[in-house]
Short mmCIF file of C-alpha atoms in Angstrom, two decimals:
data_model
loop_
_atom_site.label_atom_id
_atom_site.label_comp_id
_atom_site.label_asym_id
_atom_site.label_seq_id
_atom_site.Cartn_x
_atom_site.Cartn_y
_atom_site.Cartn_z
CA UNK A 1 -0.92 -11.28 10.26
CA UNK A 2 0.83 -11.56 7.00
CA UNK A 3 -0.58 -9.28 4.10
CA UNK A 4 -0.91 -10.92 0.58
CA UNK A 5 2.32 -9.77 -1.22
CA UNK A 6 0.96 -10.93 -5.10
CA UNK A 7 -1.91 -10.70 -6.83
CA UNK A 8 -4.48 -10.47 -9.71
CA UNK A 9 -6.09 -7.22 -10.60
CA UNK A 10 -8.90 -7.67 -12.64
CA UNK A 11 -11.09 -4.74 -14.47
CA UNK A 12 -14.72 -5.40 -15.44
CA UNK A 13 -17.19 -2.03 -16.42
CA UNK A 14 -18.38 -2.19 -12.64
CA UNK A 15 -16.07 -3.69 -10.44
CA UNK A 16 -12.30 -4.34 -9.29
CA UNK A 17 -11.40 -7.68 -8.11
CA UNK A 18 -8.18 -8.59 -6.43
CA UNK A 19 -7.46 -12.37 -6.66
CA UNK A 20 -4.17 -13.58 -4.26
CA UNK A 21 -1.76 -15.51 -5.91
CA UNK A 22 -0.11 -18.87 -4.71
CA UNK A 23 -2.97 -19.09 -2.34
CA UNK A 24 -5.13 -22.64 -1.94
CA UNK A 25 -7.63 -21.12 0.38
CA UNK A 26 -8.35 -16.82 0.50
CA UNK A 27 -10.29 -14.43 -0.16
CA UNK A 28 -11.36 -12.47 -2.66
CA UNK A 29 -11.56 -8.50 -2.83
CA UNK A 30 -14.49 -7.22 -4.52
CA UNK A 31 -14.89 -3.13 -5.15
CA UNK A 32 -18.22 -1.58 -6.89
CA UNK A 33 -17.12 1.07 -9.01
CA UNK A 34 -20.60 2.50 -9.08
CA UNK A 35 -20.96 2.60 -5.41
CA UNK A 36 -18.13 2.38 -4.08
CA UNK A 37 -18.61 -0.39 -1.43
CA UNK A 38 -15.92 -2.97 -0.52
CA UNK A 39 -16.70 -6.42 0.30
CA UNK A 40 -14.71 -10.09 0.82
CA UNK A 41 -15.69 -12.63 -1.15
CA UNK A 42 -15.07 -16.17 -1.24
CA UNK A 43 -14.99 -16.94 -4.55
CA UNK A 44 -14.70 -14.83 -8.06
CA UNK A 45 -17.42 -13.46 -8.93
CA UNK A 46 -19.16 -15.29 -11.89
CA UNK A 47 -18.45 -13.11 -14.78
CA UNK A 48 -14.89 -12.98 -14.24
CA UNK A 49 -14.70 -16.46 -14.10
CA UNK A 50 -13.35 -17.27 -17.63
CA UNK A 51 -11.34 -13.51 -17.67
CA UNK A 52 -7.96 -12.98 -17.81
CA UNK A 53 -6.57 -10.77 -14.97
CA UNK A 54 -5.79 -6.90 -16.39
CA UNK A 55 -2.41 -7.12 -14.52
CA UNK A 56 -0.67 -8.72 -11.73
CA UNK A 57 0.03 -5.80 -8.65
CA UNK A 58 2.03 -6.17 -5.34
CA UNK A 59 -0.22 -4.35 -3.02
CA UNK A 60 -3.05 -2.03 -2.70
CA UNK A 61 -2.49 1.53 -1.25
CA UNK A 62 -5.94 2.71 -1.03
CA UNK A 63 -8.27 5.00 -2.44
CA UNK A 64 -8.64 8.96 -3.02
CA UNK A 65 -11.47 10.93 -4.40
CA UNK A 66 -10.88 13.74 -6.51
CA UNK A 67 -13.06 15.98 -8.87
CA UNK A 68 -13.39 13.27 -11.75
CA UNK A 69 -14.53 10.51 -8.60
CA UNK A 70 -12.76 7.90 -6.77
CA UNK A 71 -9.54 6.82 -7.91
CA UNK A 72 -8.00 3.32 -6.82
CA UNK A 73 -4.08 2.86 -6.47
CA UNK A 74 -2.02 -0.16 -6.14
CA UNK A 75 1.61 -1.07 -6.13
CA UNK A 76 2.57 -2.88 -9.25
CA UNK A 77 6.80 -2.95 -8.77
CA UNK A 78 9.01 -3.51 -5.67
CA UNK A 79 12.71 -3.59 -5.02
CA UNK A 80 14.47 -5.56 -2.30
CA UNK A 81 16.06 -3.99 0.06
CA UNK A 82 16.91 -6.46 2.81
CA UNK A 83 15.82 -9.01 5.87
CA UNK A 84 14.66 -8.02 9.66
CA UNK A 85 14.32 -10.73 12.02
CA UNK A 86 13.76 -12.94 8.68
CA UNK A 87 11.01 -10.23 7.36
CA UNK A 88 11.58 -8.80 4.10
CA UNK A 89 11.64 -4.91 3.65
CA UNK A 90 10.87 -3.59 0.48
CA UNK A 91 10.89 -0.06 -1.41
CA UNK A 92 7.89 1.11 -3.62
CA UNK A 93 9.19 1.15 -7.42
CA UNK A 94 6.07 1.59 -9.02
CA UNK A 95 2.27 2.10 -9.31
CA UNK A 96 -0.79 2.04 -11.02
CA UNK A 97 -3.87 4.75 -10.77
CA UNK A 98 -7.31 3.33 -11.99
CA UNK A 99 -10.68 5.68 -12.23
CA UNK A 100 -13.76 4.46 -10.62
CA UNK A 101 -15.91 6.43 -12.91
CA UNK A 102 -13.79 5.94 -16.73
CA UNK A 103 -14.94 9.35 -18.39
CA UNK A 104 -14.66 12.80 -17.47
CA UNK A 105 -17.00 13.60 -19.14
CA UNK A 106 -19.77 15.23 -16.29
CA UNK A 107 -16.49 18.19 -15.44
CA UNK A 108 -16.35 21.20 -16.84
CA UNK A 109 -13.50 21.97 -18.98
CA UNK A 110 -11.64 24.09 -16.29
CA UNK A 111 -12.39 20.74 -13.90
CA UNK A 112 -10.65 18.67 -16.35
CA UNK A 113 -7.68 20.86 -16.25
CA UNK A 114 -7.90 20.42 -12.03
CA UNK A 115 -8.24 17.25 -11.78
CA UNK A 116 -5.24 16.21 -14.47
CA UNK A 117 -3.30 18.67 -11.85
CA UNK A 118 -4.35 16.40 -8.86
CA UNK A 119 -3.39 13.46 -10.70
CA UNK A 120 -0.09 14.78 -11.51
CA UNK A 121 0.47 15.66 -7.55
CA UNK A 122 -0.25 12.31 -6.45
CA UNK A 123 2.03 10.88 -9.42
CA UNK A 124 5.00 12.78 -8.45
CA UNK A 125 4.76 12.02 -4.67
CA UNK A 126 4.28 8.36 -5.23
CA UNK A 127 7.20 8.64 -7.50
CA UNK A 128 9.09 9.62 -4.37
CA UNK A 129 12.07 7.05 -4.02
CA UNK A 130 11.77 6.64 0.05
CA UNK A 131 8.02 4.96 0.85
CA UNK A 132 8.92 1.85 2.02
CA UNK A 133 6.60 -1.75 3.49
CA UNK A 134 6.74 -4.77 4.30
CA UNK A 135 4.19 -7.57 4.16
CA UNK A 136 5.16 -9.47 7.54
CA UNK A 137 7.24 -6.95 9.58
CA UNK A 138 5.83 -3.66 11.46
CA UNK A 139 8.27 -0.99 10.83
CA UNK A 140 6.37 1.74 11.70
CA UNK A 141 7.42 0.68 15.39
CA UNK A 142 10.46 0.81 16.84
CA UNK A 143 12.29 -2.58 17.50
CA UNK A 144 12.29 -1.95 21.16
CA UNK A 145 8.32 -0.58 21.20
CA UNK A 146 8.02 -4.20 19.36
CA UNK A 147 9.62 -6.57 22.10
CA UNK A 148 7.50 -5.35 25.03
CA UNK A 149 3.95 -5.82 22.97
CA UNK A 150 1.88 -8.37 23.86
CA UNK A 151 1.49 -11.45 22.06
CA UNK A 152 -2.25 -10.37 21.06
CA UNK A 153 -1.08 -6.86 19.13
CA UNK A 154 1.19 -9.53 17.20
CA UNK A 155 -1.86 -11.25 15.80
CA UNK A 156 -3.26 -8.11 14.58
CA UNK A 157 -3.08 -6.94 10.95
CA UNK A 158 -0.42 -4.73 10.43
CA UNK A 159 -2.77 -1.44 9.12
CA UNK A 160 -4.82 -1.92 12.61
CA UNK A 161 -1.17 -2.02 14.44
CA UNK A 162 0.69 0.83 12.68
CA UNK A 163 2.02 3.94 14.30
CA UNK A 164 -0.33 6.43 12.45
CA UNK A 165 1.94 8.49 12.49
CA UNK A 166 4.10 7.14 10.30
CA UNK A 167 1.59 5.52 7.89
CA UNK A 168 1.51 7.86 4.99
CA UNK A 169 -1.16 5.87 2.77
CA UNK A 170 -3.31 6.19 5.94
CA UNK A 171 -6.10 8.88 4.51
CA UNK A 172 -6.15 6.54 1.11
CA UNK A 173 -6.52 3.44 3.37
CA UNK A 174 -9.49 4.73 5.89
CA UNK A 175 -12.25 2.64 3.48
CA UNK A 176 -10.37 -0.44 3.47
CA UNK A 177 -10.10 -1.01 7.33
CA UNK A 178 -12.75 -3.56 7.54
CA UNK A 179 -11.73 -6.91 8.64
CA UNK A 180 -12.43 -8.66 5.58
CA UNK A 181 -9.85 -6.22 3.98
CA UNK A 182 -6.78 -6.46 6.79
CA UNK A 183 -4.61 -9.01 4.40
CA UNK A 184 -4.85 -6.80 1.09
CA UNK A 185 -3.87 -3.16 3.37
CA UNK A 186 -0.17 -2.06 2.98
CA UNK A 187 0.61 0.37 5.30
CA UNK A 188 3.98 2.41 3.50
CA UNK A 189 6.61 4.50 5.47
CA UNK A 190 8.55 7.43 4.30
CA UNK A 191 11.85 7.83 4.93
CA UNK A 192 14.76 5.42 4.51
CA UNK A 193 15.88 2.17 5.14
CA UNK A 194 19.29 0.50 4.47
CA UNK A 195 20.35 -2.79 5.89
CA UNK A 196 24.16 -4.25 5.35
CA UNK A 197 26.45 -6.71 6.36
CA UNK A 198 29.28 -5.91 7.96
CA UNK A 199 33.10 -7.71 8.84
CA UNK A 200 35.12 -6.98 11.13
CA UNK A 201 38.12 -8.69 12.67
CA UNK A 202 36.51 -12.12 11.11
CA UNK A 203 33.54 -11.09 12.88
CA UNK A 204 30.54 -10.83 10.82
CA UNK A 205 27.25 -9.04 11.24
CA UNK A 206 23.97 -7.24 9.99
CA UNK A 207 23.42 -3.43 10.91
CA UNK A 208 19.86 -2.05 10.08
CA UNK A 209 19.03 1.80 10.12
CA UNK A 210 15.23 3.03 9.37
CA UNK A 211 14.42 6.63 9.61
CA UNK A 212 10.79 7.68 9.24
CA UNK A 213 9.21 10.97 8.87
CA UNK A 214 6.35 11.98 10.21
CA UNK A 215 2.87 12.53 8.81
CA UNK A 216 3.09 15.38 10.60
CA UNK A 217 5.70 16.99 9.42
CA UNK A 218 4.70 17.14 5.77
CA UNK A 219 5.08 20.35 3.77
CA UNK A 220 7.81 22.27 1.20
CA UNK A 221 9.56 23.55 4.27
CA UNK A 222 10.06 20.59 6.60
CA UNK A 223 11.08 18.38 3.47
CA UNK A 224 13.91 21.36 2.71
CA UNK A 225 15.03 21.55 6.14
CA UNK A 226 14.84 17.84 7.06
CA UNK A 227 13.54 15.13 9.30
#
């Protein structure tokens, strides 16, 4: 099952709403910011029904809680990196970070200071060049793994599929695995992907390598030493 690859994100002062683009029949995603809860919806909720979206985003990664509240993050840029069995891969080029709960007000001033330190952590590893998706193609399994599935793990989203172990936005996806949600989940690797085209002797063909690291094997010292 494809996920939706463009979108509206639009803000109100108690919800998120993520409208797909390009789509005549979907589904709406609907987050409280109050309470949290995530629901489908078939239609926009009234009051956003004459608002202009906040911004258009490519995918959402999830959700993580921190000292100021919940924090929602979505992709907002992409770069193309290349085609597998007609899928296209992409790499994560950018993000956005939106507050639940808009003040900070309720911390204390040495909470601020903690939570603006959190924030900056999550920044920087986002801002890692190497998570990689795509919206049609598992590669969090091996090509081989993939051929001897059966046709019913094929029809299931890709988030319910995944090798956790190589799902790194799995924590910040955990509320979203409902089945209402399974088109709007992107599921991100880390590691590196390069696909080229090759010639030789007239002969002409497509070589793919993906390396993925481990959720696992996380941490100063394994990313210094290596996969």
């Amino acid at each position: 099952m494809d996920i939706y690859d463009d979108m509206n994100f639009y803000l109100s002062p108690d919800k998120f709403v993520v409208e797909p683009n390009g789509q005549e029949k979907c589904d709406f995603l609907v987050i409280d910011r109050i309470t949290q809860s995530i629901s489908g919806h078939a239609a926009k909720p009234e009051e956003l029904a004459q608002v202009s979206p906040h911004r258009r985003i490519c995918g959402i990664l999830g959700a993580i809680k921190l000292l100021a509240g919940h924090y929602l993050i979505v992709a907002t840029h992409r770069i193309f990196v290349g085609v597998i069995n007609g899928q296209a891969i992409w790499r994560l080029a950018g993000f956005d970070i939106f507050p639940y709960i808009p003040s900070s007000s309720h911390l204390s001033e040495v909470q601020k200071v903690q939570n603006d330190s959190y924030l900056e952590m999550l920044r920087r590893t986002l801002n890692t060049p190497h998570f990689y998706f795509s919206y049609s193609y598992d590669i969090t399994h091996t090509l081989q793994r993939l051929n001897g599935m059966p046709p019913e793990f094929l029809q299931m989203g890709l988030l319910e599929r995944a090798d956790t172990r190589f799902v790194w936005n799995g924590f910040l996806l955990k509320d979203f695995q409902r089945f209402d949600c399974r088109k709007f989940n992107l599921p991100i690797i880390l590691g590196f992907v390069s696909i080229n085209q090759v010639n030789v002797n007239g002969n002409s063909f497509t070589w793919t390598l993906i390396t993925r690291r481990s959720v696992h094997r996380a941490g100063t010292r394994l990313f210094c030493r290596g996969i």
